[in-house]
Every structure is written in C-alpha cells, then in structure tokens.
Short mmCIF file of C-alpha atoms in Angstrom, two decimals:
data_model
loop_
_atom_site.label_atom_id
_atom_site.label_comp_id
_atom_site.label_asym_id
_atom_site.label_seq_id
_atom_site.Cartn_x
_atom_site.Cartn_y
_atom_site.Cartn_z
CA UNK A 1165 108.45 -33.28 79.65
CA UNK A 1166 109.22 -36.00 77.13
CA UNK A 1167 105.59 -37.02 76.90
CA UNK A 1168 104.53 -33.43 76.26
CA UNK A 1169 107.12 -33.10 73.48
CA UNK A 1170 105.91 -36.30 71.82
CA UNK A 1171 102.29 -35.20 72.07
CA UNK A 1172 103.20 -31.77 70.62
CA UNK A 1173 104.99 -33.38 67.64
CA UNK A 1174 101.95 -35.54 67.05
CA UNK A 1175 99.66 -32.53 67.11
CA UNK A 1176 101.88 -30.60 64.66
CA UNK A 1177 101.90 -33.54 62.23
CA UNK A 1178 98.26 -34.40 62.38
CA UNK A 1179 96.17 -31.45 63.61
CA UNK A 1180 97.43 -28.73 61.24
CA UNK A 1181 95.55 -27.80 58.09
CA UNK A 1182 97.82 -28.04 55.01
CA UNK A 1183 96.31 -24.86 53.61
CA UNK A 1184 96.42 -22.42 56.57
CA UNK A 1185 99.08 -24.34 58.58
CA UNK A 1186 97.05 -23.82 61.77
CA UNK A 1187 94.95 -26.16 63.94
CA UNK A 1188 91.89 -27.39 62.06
CA UNK A 1189 88.75 -25.36 62.39
CA UNK A 1190 85.61 -27.35 61.62
CA UNK A 1191 87.61 -29.90 59.47
CA UNK A 1192 85.94 -31.69 56.48
CA UNK A 1193 87.20 -34.84 54.78
CA UNK A 1194 87.35 -35.49 51.03
CA UNK A 1195 86.88 -38.80 49.25
CA UNK A 1196 90.70 -39.09 49.00
CA UNK A 1197 90.79 -39.09 52.88
CA UNK A 1198 92.60 -35.66 53.10
CA UNK A 1199 91.17 -33.16 55.49
CA UNK A 1200 91.04 -29.32 55.47
CA UNK A 1201 89.39 -26.51 57.31
CA UNK A 1202 86.02 -26.06 55.81
CA UNK A 1203 86.59 -22.35 55.22
CA UNK A 1204 90.08 -22.99 53.75
CA UNK A 1205 88.77 -25.59 51.26
CA UNK A 1206 85.88 -23.31 50.14
CA UNK A 1207 88.29 -20.40 49.58
CA UNK A 1208 90.61 -22.78 47.64
CA UNK A 1209 87.81 -23.95 45.47
CA UNK A 1210 86.54 -20.40 44.89
CA UNK A 1211 89.68 -19.62 42.79
CA UNK A 1212 89.59 -22.92 40.80
CA UNK A 1213 87.36 -24.15 38.04
CA UNK A 1214 87.50 -27.75 39.25
CA UNK A 1215 86.92 -28.88 42.80
CA UNK A 1216 90.24 -30.66 43.49
CA UNK A 1217 92.01 -31.73 46.59
CA UNK A 1218 94.59 -29.01 47.35
CA UNK A 1219 97.01 -31.73 48.41
CA UNK A 1220 96.75 -34.58 45.89
CA UNK A 1221 94.58 -32.92 43.13
CA UNK A 1222 91.93 -35.63 43.25
CA UNK A 1223 88.61 -34.25 41.91
CA UNK A 1224 85.95 -34.14 44.58
CA UNK A 1225 82.52 -35.40 43.72
CA UNK A 1226 80.78 -33.52 46.50
CA UNK A 1227 80.26 -29.74 46.77
CA UNK A 1228 79.84 -30.03 50.56
CA UNK A 1229 82.18 -32.66 52.03
CA UNK A 1230 81.23 -34.22 55.42
CA UNK A 1231 82.70 -33.00 58.70
CA UNK A 1232 85.53 -35.12 60.04
CA UNK A 1233 84.10 -35.58 63.63
CA UNK A 1234 87.06 -37.51 64.97
CA UNK A 1235 89.52 -34.88 63.85
CA UNK A 1236 87.30 -32.10 65.00
CA UNK A 1237 87.15 -33.60 68.54
CA UNK A 1238 90.85 -34.11 68.68
CA UNK A 1239 91.45 -30.46 67.61
CA UNK A 1240 89.04 -29.10 70.22
CA UNK A 1241 90.66 -31.23 72.88
CA UNK A 1242 94.15 -30.01 71.84
CA UNK A 1243 93.04 -26.34 71.94
CA UNK A 1244 91.46 -26.78 75.36
CA UNK A 1245 94.54 -28.44 76.83
CA UNK A 1246 96.77 -25.76 75.28
CA UNK A 1247 94.65 -22.98 76.77
CA UNK A 1248 94.62 -24.61 80.20
CA UNK A 1249 98.31 -25.20 80.12
CA UNK A 1250 98.96 -21.60 79.30
CA UNK A 1251 96.69 -20.51 82.08
CA UNK A 1252 98.46 -22.84 84.56
CA UNK A 1253 101.87 -21.58 83.54
CA UNK A 1254 100.71 -18.00 83.98
CA UNK A 1255 99.36 -18.81 87.51
CA UNK A 1256 102.73 -20.28 88.57
CA UNK A 1257 104.32 -16.80 88.35
CA UNK A 1258 103.92 -13.90 90.65
CA UNK A 1259 101.65 -11.34 88.89
CA UNK A 1260 103.59 -8.45 90.57
CA UNK A 1261 107.15 -9.51 90.02
CA UNK A 1262 106.95 -12.26 87.32
CA UNK A 1263 108.92 -14.55 89.60
CA UNK A 1264 108.13 -18.17 90.45
CA UNK A 1265 106.42 -18.88 93.69
CA UNK A 1266 108.93 -20.43 96.06
CA UNK A 1267 107.53 -19.48 99.49
CA UNK A 1268 104.22 -19.66 101.34
CA UNK A 1269 103.14 -16.85 103.71
CA UNK A 1270 101.66 -18.43 106.83
CA UNK A 1271 99.98 -15.22 107.85
CA UNK A 1272 98.26 -14.43 104.55
CA UNK A 1273 97.94 -18.16 103.68
CA UNK A 1274 99.11 -17.53 100.02
CA UNK A 1275 102.14 -18.41 97.81
CA UNK A 1276 104.71 -15.60 97.35
CA UNK A 1277 107.93 -15.04 95.48
CA UNK A 1278 111.27 -14.05 97.08
CA UNK A 1279 110.63 -10.41 96.11
CA UNK A 1280 107.25 -10.41 97.89
CA UNK A 1281 108.92 -11.81 101.04
CA UNK A 1282 111.03 -8.57 101.40
CA UNK A 1283 108.12 -6.28 100.63
CA UNK A 1284 106.40 -4.13 103.23
CA UNK A 1285 103.19 -6.09 102.81
CA UNK A 1286 104.84 -9.22 104.33
CA UNK A 1287 107.02 -7.50 107.01
CA UNK A 1288 107.33 -9.66 110.09
CA UNK A 1289 105.41 -12.59 108.48
CA UNK A 1290 106.30 -16.26 108.74
CA UNK A 1291 107.19 -18.23 105.64
CA UNK A 1292 107.64 -21.85 104.66
CA UNK A 1293 109.03 -23.34 101.43
CA UNK A 1294 106.29 -24.14 98.95
CA UNK A 1295 106.78 -27.87 99.18
CA UNK A 1296 106.76 -27.94 102.99
CA UNK A 1297 103.70 -25.75 103.14
CA UNK A 1298 101.90 -27.88 100.57
CA UNK A 1299 102.83 -31.02 102.46
CA UNK A 1300 101.51 -29.59 105.77
CA UNK A 1301 98.26 -28.35 104.19
CA UNK A 1302 97.68 -31.64 102.40
CA UNK A 1303 98.03 -33.42 105.75
CA UNK A 1304 95.57 -31.08 107.37
CA UNK A 1305 93.11 -31.66 104.53
CA UNK A 1306 93.59 -35.44 104.86
CA UNK A 1307 92.61 -35.16 108.54
CA UNK A 1308 89.65 -32.90 107.70
CA UNK A 1309 88.63 -35.25 104.94
CA UNK A 1310 88.35 -38.28 107.24
CA UNK A 1311 84.88 -37.31 108.71
CA UNK A 1312 83.63 -36.66 105.19
CA UNK A 1313 84.90 -40.00 103.99
CA UNK A 1314 83.39 -41.71 107.01
CA UNK A 1315 80.08 -39.97 106.37
CA UNK A 1316 80.26 -41.01 102.72
CA UNK A 1317 80.78 -44.68 103.76
CA UNK A 1318 77.81 -44.40 106.13
CA UNK A 1319 75.63 -42.92 103.39
CA UNK A 1320 76.61 -45.69 101.03
CA UNK A 1321 75.66 -48.24 103.73
CA UNK A 1322 72.38 -46.49 104.32
CA UNK A 1323 71.71 -46.44 100.63
CA UNK A 1324 72.28 -50.20 100.46
CA UNK A 1325 69.94 -50.71 103.38
CA UNK A 1326 67.31 -48.54 101.72
CA UNK A 1327 67.64 -50.61 98.57
CA UNK A 1328 67.15 -53.73 100.67
CA UNK A 1329 64.10 -52.07 102.20
CA UNK A 1330 62.60 -51.50 98.73
CA UNK A 1331 63.04 -55.24 98.00
CA UNK A 1332 61.40 -56.03 101.36
CA UNK A 1333 58.56 -53.67 100.52
CA UNK A 1334 57.94 -55.44 97.25
CA UNK A 1335 57.97 -58.83 98.92
CA UNK A 1336 55.59 -57.58 101.64
CA UNK A 1337 53.22 -56.24 98.95
CA UNK A 1338 53.39 -59.51 97.03
CA UNK A 1339 52.65 -61.65 100.07
CA UNK A 1340 49.88 -59.29 101.25
CA UNK A 1341 48.31 -59.37 97.76
CA UNK A 1342 48.29 -63.15 97.71
CA UNK A 1343 46.82 -63.35 101.22
CA UNK A 1344 44.06 -60.86 100.25
CA UNK A 1345 43.23 -63.00 97.30
CA UNK A 1346 43.04 -66.09 99.48
CA UNK A 1347 40.79 -64.42 102.08
CA UNK A 1348 38.44 -62.96 99.44
CA UNK A 1349 38.36 -66.31 97.61
CA UNK A 1350 36.98 -67.84 100.75
CA UNK A 1351 34.32 -65.11 100.96
CA UNK A 1352 33.50 -65.41 97.21
CA UNK A 1353 33.06 -69.21 97.62
CA UNK A 1354 30.80 -68.72 100.64
CA UNK A 1355 28.73 -66.03 98.82
CA UNK A 1356 28.54 -68.15 95.65
CA UNK A 1357 27.37 -71.19 97.68
CA UNK A 1358 24.84 -69.02 99.54
CA UNK A 1359 23.63 -67.54 96.30
CA UNK A 1360 23.23 -70.94 94.69
CA UNK A 1361 21.42 -72.29 97.84
CA UNK A 1362 18.92 -69.42 97.77
CA UNK A 1363 18.39 -69.76 94.00
CA UNK A 1364 17.84 -73.49 94.50
CA UNK A 1365 15.22 -72.71 97.19
CA UNK A 1366 13.45 -70.32 94.83
CA UNK A 1367 13.50 -72.92 92.06
CA UNK A 1368 12.11 -75.55 94.48
CA UNK A 1369 9.30 -73.29 95.55
CA UNK A 1370 8.58 -72.34 91.94
CA UNK A 1371 8.46 -76.04 90.97
CA UNK A 1372 6.21 -77.00 93.93
CA UNK A 1373 3.74 -74.10 93.56
CA UNK A 1374 3.81 -74.12 89.77
CA UNK A 1375 3.13 -77.91 89.83
CA UNK A 1376 0.21 -77.47 92.15
CA UNK A 1377 -1.41 -74.86 89.96
CA UNK A 1378 -0.67 -76.96 86.89
CA UNK A 1379 -2.60 -79.88 88.45
CA UNK A 1380 -5.50 -77.47 89.10
CA UNK A 1381 -5.37 -76.33 85.45
CA UNK A 1382 -5.48 -80.02 84.34
CA UNK A 1383 -8.59 -80.63 86.57
CA UNK A 1384 -10.18 -77.45 85.08
CA UNK A 1385 -9.49 -78.78 81.57
CA UNK A 1386 -11.33 -82.00 82.45
CA UNK A 1387 -14.29 -80.08 83.83
CA UNK A 1388 -14.33 -77.66 80.90
CA UNK A 1389 -14.37 -80.62 78.48
CA UNK A 1390 -17.23 -82.32 80.33
CA UNK A 1391 -19.31 -79.10 80.52
CA UNK A 1392 -18.62 -78.36 76.83
CA UNK A 1393 -19.91 -81.81 75.86
CA UNK A 1394 -22.95 -81.24 78.05
CA UNK A 1395 -23.73 -77.92 76.47
CA UNK A 1396 -23.19 -79.32 72.97
CA UNK A 1397 -25.62 -82.18 73.68
CA UNK A 1398 -28.30 -79.81 75.02
CA UNK A 1399 -27.86 -77.57 72.00
CA UNK A 1400 -28.21 -80.63 69.66
CA UNK A 1401 -31.48 -81.67 71.37
CA UNK A 1402 -32.71 -78.03 70.98
CA UNK A 1403 -32.15 -78.24 67.15
CA UNK A 1404 -34.12 -81.52 66.85
CA UNK A 1405 -37.68 -81.83 65.25
CA UNK A 1406 -40.48 -80.73 67.50
CA UNK A 1407 -41.75 -84.19 68.23
CA UNK A 1408 -38.27 -85.50 68.91
CA UNK A 1409 -37.45 -82.46 70.98
CA UNK A 1410 -40.57 -82.83 73.10
CA UNK A 1411 -40.04 -86.55 73.53
CA UNK A 1412 -36.57 -85.91 74.99
CA UNK A 1413 -37.49 -82.76 76.77
CA UNK A 1414 -37.54 -84.20 80.27
CA UNK A 1415 -34.16 -85.80 79.75
CA UNK A 1416 -32.76 -82.59 78.35
CA UNK A 1417 -34.14 -80.58 81.27
CA UNK A 1418 -32.64 -83.01 83.73
CA UNK A 1419 -29.26 -82.61 81.90
CA UNK A 1420 -29.52 -78.81 82.21
CA UNK A 1421 -30.46 -79.01 85.93
CA UNK A 1422 -27.58 -81.36 86.77
CA UNK A 1423 -25.46 -79.69 89.49
CA UNK A 1424 -22.53 -77.60 88.24
CA UNK A 1425 -19.01 -78.08 89.61
CA UNK A 1426 -17.74 -75.60 92.12
CA UNK A 1427 -15.57 -72.82 90.69
CA UNK A 1428 -11.93 -73.58 91.71
CA UNK A 1429 -9.97 -70.96 93.60
CA UNK A 1430 -6.24 -70.43 94.27
CA UNK A 1431 -5.29 -71.73 97.68
CA UNK A 1432 -3.47 -69.55 100.16
CA UNK A 1433 0.32 -69.33 99.60
CA UNK A 1434 0.04 -70.22 95.91
CA UNK A 1435 2.40 -67.35 94.91
CA UNK A 1436 6.13 -67.05 95.40
CA UNK A 1437 7.05 -65.82 98.91
CA UNK A 1438 9.24 -62.96 97.66
CA UNK A 1439 9.41 -61.47 101.08
CA UNK A 1440 11.04 -64.67 102.39
CA UNK A 1441 13.63 -64.65 99.60
CA UNK A 1442 14.39 -60.93 99.36
CA UNK A 1443 13.60 -59.53 102.80
CA UNK A 1444 16.81 -58.33 104.53
CA UNK A 1445 18.73 -60.51 102.11
CA UNK A 1446 22.16 -58.98 102.68
CA UNK A 1447 21.62 -58.99 106.47
CA UNK A 1448 20.51 -62.60 106.44
CA UNK A 1449 23.57 -63.56 104.43
CA UNK A 1450 25.84 -61.54 106.79
CA UNK A 1451 24.18 -63.12 109.85
CA UNK A 1452 24.87 -66.58 108.43
CA UNK A 1453 28.41 -65.55 107.52
CA UNK A 1454 29.15 -65.03 111.21
CA UNK A 1455 29.05 -68.81 111.57
CA UNK A 1456 32.03 -69.22 109.20
CA UNK A 1457 34.10 -66.16 109.95
CA UNK A 1458 36.04 -65.32 113.14
CA UNK A 1459 37.57 -62.31 114.69
CA UNK A 1460 41.04 -62.14 116.28
CA UNK A 1461 41.22 -59.38 118.88
CA UNK A 1462 44.98 -58.88 118.37
CA UNK A 1463 46.77 -58.88 115.06
CA UNK A 1464 50.59 -59.08 115.04
CA UNK A 1465 52.55 -56.29 113.35
CA UNK A 1466 55.31 -57.84 111.21
CA UNK A 1467 57.11 -54.54 111.05
CA UNK A 1468 57.94 -54.89 114.76
CA UNK A 1469 59.01 -58.58 114.66
CA UNK A 1470 62.51 -59.62 115.66
CA UNK A 1471 64.29 -61.05 112.51
CA UNK A 1472 64.31 -64.62 113.97
CA UNK A 1473 60.56 -64.63 114.68
CA UNK A 1474 58.35 -66.19 112.06
CA UNK A 1475 54.73 -64.96 111.79
CA UNK A 1476 51.87 -66.87 110.23
CA UNK A 1477 50.34 -65.57 107.01
CA UNK A 1478 47.23 -64.34 108.85
CA UNK A 1479 49.45 -62.60 111.45
CA UNK A 1480 47.88 -64.43 114.42
CA UNK A 1481 50.79 -66.67 115.52
CA UNK A 1482 54.54 -66.36 116.09
CA UNK A 1483 57.36 -68.88 116.57
CA UNK A 1484 61.12 -68.95 116.59
CA UNK A 1485 62.91 -69.77 113.32
CA UNK A 1486 65.74 -68.90 110.95
CA UNK A 1487 66.90 -65.33 110.83
CA UNK A 1488 65.26 -63.26 108.11
CA UNK A 1489 66.66 -60.28 106.26
CA UNK A 1490 64.42 -57.53 107.65
CA UNK A 1491 65.16 -53.84 107.32
CA UNK A 1492 66.22 -51.95 110.48
CA UNK A 1493 63.06 -49.84 110.58
CA UNK A 1494 62.32 -47.77 113.73
CA UNK A 1495 59.42 -50.01 114.82
CA UNK A 1496 61.68 -53.05 115.64
CA UNK A 1497 62.83 -53.19 119.22
CA UNK A 1498 66.54 -53.71 118.63
CA UNK A 1499 67.89 -56.97 120.07
CA UNK A 1500 64.61 -58.00 121.82
CA UNK A 1501 63.16 -61.18 120.38
CA UNK A 1502 59.63 -59.92 120.48
CA UNK A 1503 56.74 -58.80 118.26
CA UNK A 1504 53.96 -56.33 119.05
CA UNK A 1505 50.27 -56.11 118.25
CA UNK A 1506 49.29 -53.85 115.41
CA UNK A 1507 46.85 -51.85 117.44
CA UNK A 1508 47.46 -49.93 120.69
CA UNK A 1509 44.95 -49.23 123.45
CA UNK A 1510 44.57 -45.96 125.38
CA UNK A 1511 41.08 -46.52 126.90
CA UNK A 1512 38.38 -49.14 127.55
CA UNK A 1513 38.77 -52.85 128.29
CA UNK A 1514 40.37 -55.41 126.01
CA UNK A 1515 40.93 -59.21 126.22
CA UNK A 1516 42.77 -61.74 124.20
CA UNK A 1517 43.61 -65.41 124.66
CA UNK A 1518 47.02 -66.89 123.67
CA UNK A 1519 47.48 -70.59 123.16
CA UNK A 1520 50.98 -71.37 124.34
CA UNK A 1521 50.66 -75.18 124.04
CA UNK A 1522 53.98 -76.93 124.82
CA UNK A 1523 56.08 -73.82 124.23
CA UNK A 1524 59.00 -73.85 126.71
CA UNK A 1525 59.87 -70.15 126.51
CA UNK A 1526 57.15 -67.56 126.15
CA UNK A 1527 56.34 -64.08 127.43
CA UNK A 1528 53.08 -62.12 126.99
CA UNK A 1529 52.06 -58.68 128.23
CA UNK A 1530 51.80 -55.07 127.08
CA UNK A 1531 54.39 -52.36 126.35
CA UNK A 1532 54.02 -48.57 126.41
CA UNK A 1533 54.18 -46.68 123.14
CA UNK A 1534 56.84 -44.33 124.54
CA UNK A 1535 59.08 -47.34 125.39
CA UNK A 1536 58.68 -48.58 121.82
CA UNK A 1537 59.69 -45.22 120.41
CA UNK A 1538 62.73 -44.98 122.69
CA UNK A 1539 63.51 -48.65 121.95
CA UNK A 1540 63.82 -49.07 125.72
CA UNK A 1541 61.72 -52.10 126.55
CA UNK A 1542 62.30 -52.15 130.30
CA UNK A 1543 61.07 -48.63 130.86
CA UNK A 1544 57.38 -49.51 130.26
CA UNK A 1545 56.64 -53.22 130.06
CA UNK A 1546 54.25 -55.40 132.03
CA UNK A 1547 54.54 -59.12 131.37
CA UNK A 1548 54.45 -62.69 132.63
CA UNK A 1549 56.23 -65.58 131.09
CA UNK A 1550 57.40 -69.18 131.31
CA UNK A 1551 61.04 -70.21 131.01
CA UNK A 1552 63.42 -72.65 132.82
CA UNK A 1553 60.27 -74.54 133.99
CA UNK A 1554 59.09 -71.55 135.96
CA UNK A 1555 56.36 -68.91 135.68
CA UNK A 1556 57.40 -65.37 136.38
CA UNK A 1557 56.04 -61.79 136.34
CA UNK A 1558 58.05 -58.71 135.54
CA UNK A 1559 57.53 -54.94 135.34
CA UNK A 1560 59.46 -51.73 136.01
CA UNK A 1561 57.93 -51.28 139.44
CA UNK A 1562 57.86 -55.05 140.20
CA UNK A 1563 61.12 -56.92 139.58
CA UNK A 1564 61.09 -60.55 138.35
CA UNK A 1565 58.84 -62.55 140.71
CA UNK A 1566 58.09 -66.30 140.59
CA UNK A 1567 54.42 -67.11 140.24
CA UNK A 1568 52.52 -70.01 141.86
CA UNK A 1569 50.53 -71.82 139.23
CA UNK A 1570 48.64 -74.98 140.20
CA UNK A 1571 48.16 -76.47 136.70
CA UNK A 1572 50.24 -76.20 133.58
CA UNK A 1573 48.96 -73.32 131.37
CA UNK A 1574 48.12 -74.18 127.84
CA UNK A 1575 45.99 -71.11 127.10
CA UNK A 1576 46.47 -67.82 128.87
CA UNK A 1577 44.03 -64.90 128.93
CA UNK A 1578 45.21 -61.28 129.03
CA UNK A 1579 42.68 -58.72 130.21
CA UNK A 1580 43.48 -55.03 130.15
CA UNK A 1581 41.27 -52.43 131.86
CA UNK A 1582 43.11 -49.27 130.79
CA UNK A 1583 40.85 -46.83 132.59
CA UNK A 1584 41.05 -48.63 135.94
CA UNK A 1585 44.73 -49.33 135.53
CA UNK A 1586 44.53 -53.16 135.76
CA UNK A 1587 46.29 -55.74 133.71
CA UNK A 1588 45.21 -59.31 134.60
CA UNK A 1589 46.46 -62.70 133.45
CA UNK A 1590 44.52 -65.92 134.03
CA UNK A 1591 44.32 -69.49 132.87
CA UNK A 1592 41.72 -69.37 130.03
CA UNK A 1593 40.88 -73.04 130.52
CA UNK A 1594 40.28 -73.00 134.31
CA UNK A 1595 39.69 -69.19 134.82
CA UNK A 1596 42.31 -69.38 137.58
CA UNK A 1597 43.78 -65.89 138.19
CA UNK A 1598 47.54 -65.93 137.77
CA UNK A 1599 48.67 -62.34 138.34
CA UNK A 1600 47.45 -58.73 138.21
CA UNK A 1601 49.43 -55.50 137.67
CA UNK A 1602 47.95 -52.20 138.92
CA UNK A 1603 49.34 -49.04 137.42
CA UNK A 1604 48.03 -45.66 136.36
CA UNK A 1605 48.48 -45.90 132.65
CA UNK A 1606 49.09 -42.68 130.75
CA UNK A 1607 50.43 -44.05 127.48
CA UNK A 1608 49.04 -46.12 124.65
CA UNK A 1609 49.69 -49.82 125.29
CA UNK A 1610 50.53 -52.47 122.67
CA UNK A 1611 50.18 -56.20 123.16
CA UNK A 1612 53.68 -57.79 123.60
CA UNK A 1613 54.83 -61.27 122.61
CA UNK A 1614 58.19 -62.97 123.05
CA UNK A 1615 59.36 -66.50 122.39
CA UNK A 1616 62.52 -68.57 121.83
CA UNK A 1617 60.65 -71.78 120.89
CA UNK A 1618 59.67 -73.22 117.57
CA UNK A 1619 56.22 -74.14 119.11
CA UNK A 1620 54.01 -71.15 118.10
CA UNK A 1621 52.15 -68.74 120.30
CA UNK A 1622 48.68 -68.54 118.74
CA UNK A 1623 46.32 -65.63 119.38
CA UNK A 1624 42.89 -67.34 119.50
CA UNK A 1625 39.94 -66.01 117.56
CA UNK A 1626 36.53 -65.20 119.04
CA UNK A 1627 33.08 -65.44 117.56
CA UNK A 1628 31.55 -62.41 115.90
CA UNK A 1629 28.69 -62.55 118.41
CA UNK A 1630 31.29 -62.15 121.21
CA UNK A 1631 32.72 -59.10 119.45
CA UNK A 1632 29.27 -57.54 119.17
CA UNK A 1633 28.59 -58.12 122.85
CA UNK A 1634 31.96 -56.60 123.71
CA UNK A 1635 31.14 -53.49 121.66
CA UNK A 1636 27.70 -53.15 123.31
CA UNK A 1637 29.22 -53.26 126.77
CA UNK A 1638 31.61 -50.37 126.00
CA UNK A 1639 34.80 -52.01 124.78
CA UNK A 1640 36.74 -50.44 121.99
#
C-alpha cells in the first residue's frame, strides 16, 4: 500500500547506519548529532588515530558515546513489524502448493488453495469462497460473543455496586465509631462523677475524723502544759532551803495529791471506714449505674432496612424518609418496606414493647429466618398492623383478618413463647389482649417492623432489673 511504501522510504532514510548500511544495532549518538551502530563506530575508530565522526569528521570528545534510545526503539519496532509482516505473508500461502488461499473447506474448517480442492484429501468436501466463509464465521462469532459481552456488562455493573458497597462500609464504620464514642463518653462521665463523689466522701470523712482527733490533741496539749507547770513547781519547792521547803511542805504535798486528769482514748469509729469506701466498689458502682442505663430487648439491623426507612443512631426506632443509597446485600428483603431485629430467637420467651404513637401505617411481628434467606416474606410471617384506620392480623395460615380494638393503641407489646408456639400481641398501656397466633415454630424468628409513616416506631427500653428478672425466670 501507499502508506507502507512511504513508511519503508522513511525507514531507509533514517534507520540505516551510514557505515554498515543496515538497520541500526544498538545505535549511539555523537556530539555532532550523527548516529552509528556502536560496533561499527568502534571498528571505525580502531583503524584511526583520532576519534572522528565517520560522516562529518567532527572530533568526538567521548570515548563511549551515549546510546540513542529513541533511534534504538524505532529500529526495534521496525524489525519487529518487518518480521511479523514476513510471517503474515508466508501464512497467506499454502505450504503445500505455494498458492494463495482462495477457498474454505467446510468439512475440515480450514483455508485451502485451488490445488488442495482437487486433491484426494478434500474429495467430496464442501467449499466456500474465503470472503463468504470469513463473513459467515464472523457472524457466528458475533452471535457467540453476545453472552460474553452481556456478562461483561453485568460484571462491570457488579463491580460498580461493590465499589459503592465499600463506600457504604466506610460510612457505616465512621458512624458506628462516632456512636461508640458518644456512648462511652456517657459512661466515662458517669464514672468520673461517681469517682469524684466517692473521693469527696472520703475527703469529708477524713476532714471530720481528722478534725475530731486534732481537737483531742489540742486538749491534750493544754493538759500536758498544766501538768508540766505543776511538776516544775513541785520540783522547785523540792530544791528550796530546808526551812522553806518544810514551811511549804503541806502545800507541796497537796499539789502532788491533786487528782490527775483521765487519760484520753480514741472514740469508736475514729479511723477511716475503708470497708465502706472499698468494699465491693465495682459492684456498687455497677449497681448504681443500673439507674442511668437501660436495655432495649430488640435492636434493629440496618443491613436489613428498606432504603426508604430511616433508623435512629442507637438503632431502636424506624421511620419513613428519603431513599438512601444502600447496597443490595442479601439481608434486605427486596421491595418490602421493612426492617428486622438484629437477633433471632429459636427458644425461650421474649417480649418487647413498641411505641407506635400517632403512626398511621405500621406493622409489627416476626419473620422466619428461612423466609428471609429466600426473600419470600409471605412464606413465614406473623404480624398485626394498622393502616386505613383499621387494625388487622396476617399470616400464612390466617389470611388478613380485621381486629376488634376497643381503645386506640399507642404502645403495643409483642410476646413470643417459641417453645409453646405462641405469639401474642397486647395493648401495653391497658394489658388488653389483641391477637394471638399459635404455630409449631421450627425456624429461628426475627422481630419484624414495617412503616410508611414519618412518625417513628420506637422500641421501648426496659430497666436492667427487669432484664435480670427475665434471665432468672429462664428467658434468653
């Protein structure tokens, strides 16, 4: 082709060594900008006394000129293209008859020349012109390539979703980290306040008891001073002249026989009550902490939440809101606007209260783990709800049934007795029973919540003492 001819002329003019007239091999460049094969230049210089450029006779200042990398790369590319072109030309000819391939044997699925067509090897075979066979096979490959292209597009989409999931993971970790800090800050503040209160009580006891002993010491100092003066006076009388001593003897004896003060003793409880301050210290602090901490029997799992459900930071309430960009992880139940509890139950009894307030569309209940895995909610779901100003119950074995409720429900209690196969719902404010499902449960059950209202459903906390009582009675 014309472009190949132009490229060949360019190569002949620029890629040939002036010494050997062949394509450059490891070309080096002199200060005069002329290039030569390194071996050709060294052989040229070996026969000369002065290192001159073979082309322009300029004296070279360097014994080892630098390699011309650009020219070297061009030469290597040219040689590679030349070799590949020669190989391609050789492949276009029949190796047996040195004829161009013009036909395609449909039986052997290979190109052949006109001589091969008439040979015994291809007797009775079907042939097509090369161009028609190539067109047909290209079309077949295009059809075969479509599933691969479709799969490639799917994989690219999955990769994008995985990348979005990584971003979601980072956001989850950041939010969780912040919430952990908030919760522990509350505990730290409580512990710091409790520590300071106990230190203050210790300081107060130290001040009170230390002051009492100090007052006793001050009384002792007064008595010691009076007794010292008395002893000194007696000793002075004893050192007097005999006549003077005897004249004052009765007075001195009376002074000696004057009653002595009682010896003071420490009163009971004078020392620090260390047992009061240190005895079961951690337990006492923990026991007091129960007054300021609460326990929520069900924690919502954000990984199961429908994208338009908004969960509170402590994962105890849910409401309807703007759609969020959540990954399509297996835990989410497709198009169901629900969220599940983080813990499932497969034994024992469990209760939780849900404040529904003025929510106009809410559903609470339990769902089987197998239904969650199959993303088939209706196959294992027991629930009651409120919508269209009506209370209803619903399960696989009991279709939607209206419920009679005497007073509006603001707080509903869910009680699950897994072992006895009973799921009960009642008004937590009046203890009025609303509905009970009976079923032989065989699967793990997860708390289920559904709402289409911006008014939140709030899972209410219980006191720690209630949790302890629940554990003692066999709940899990």
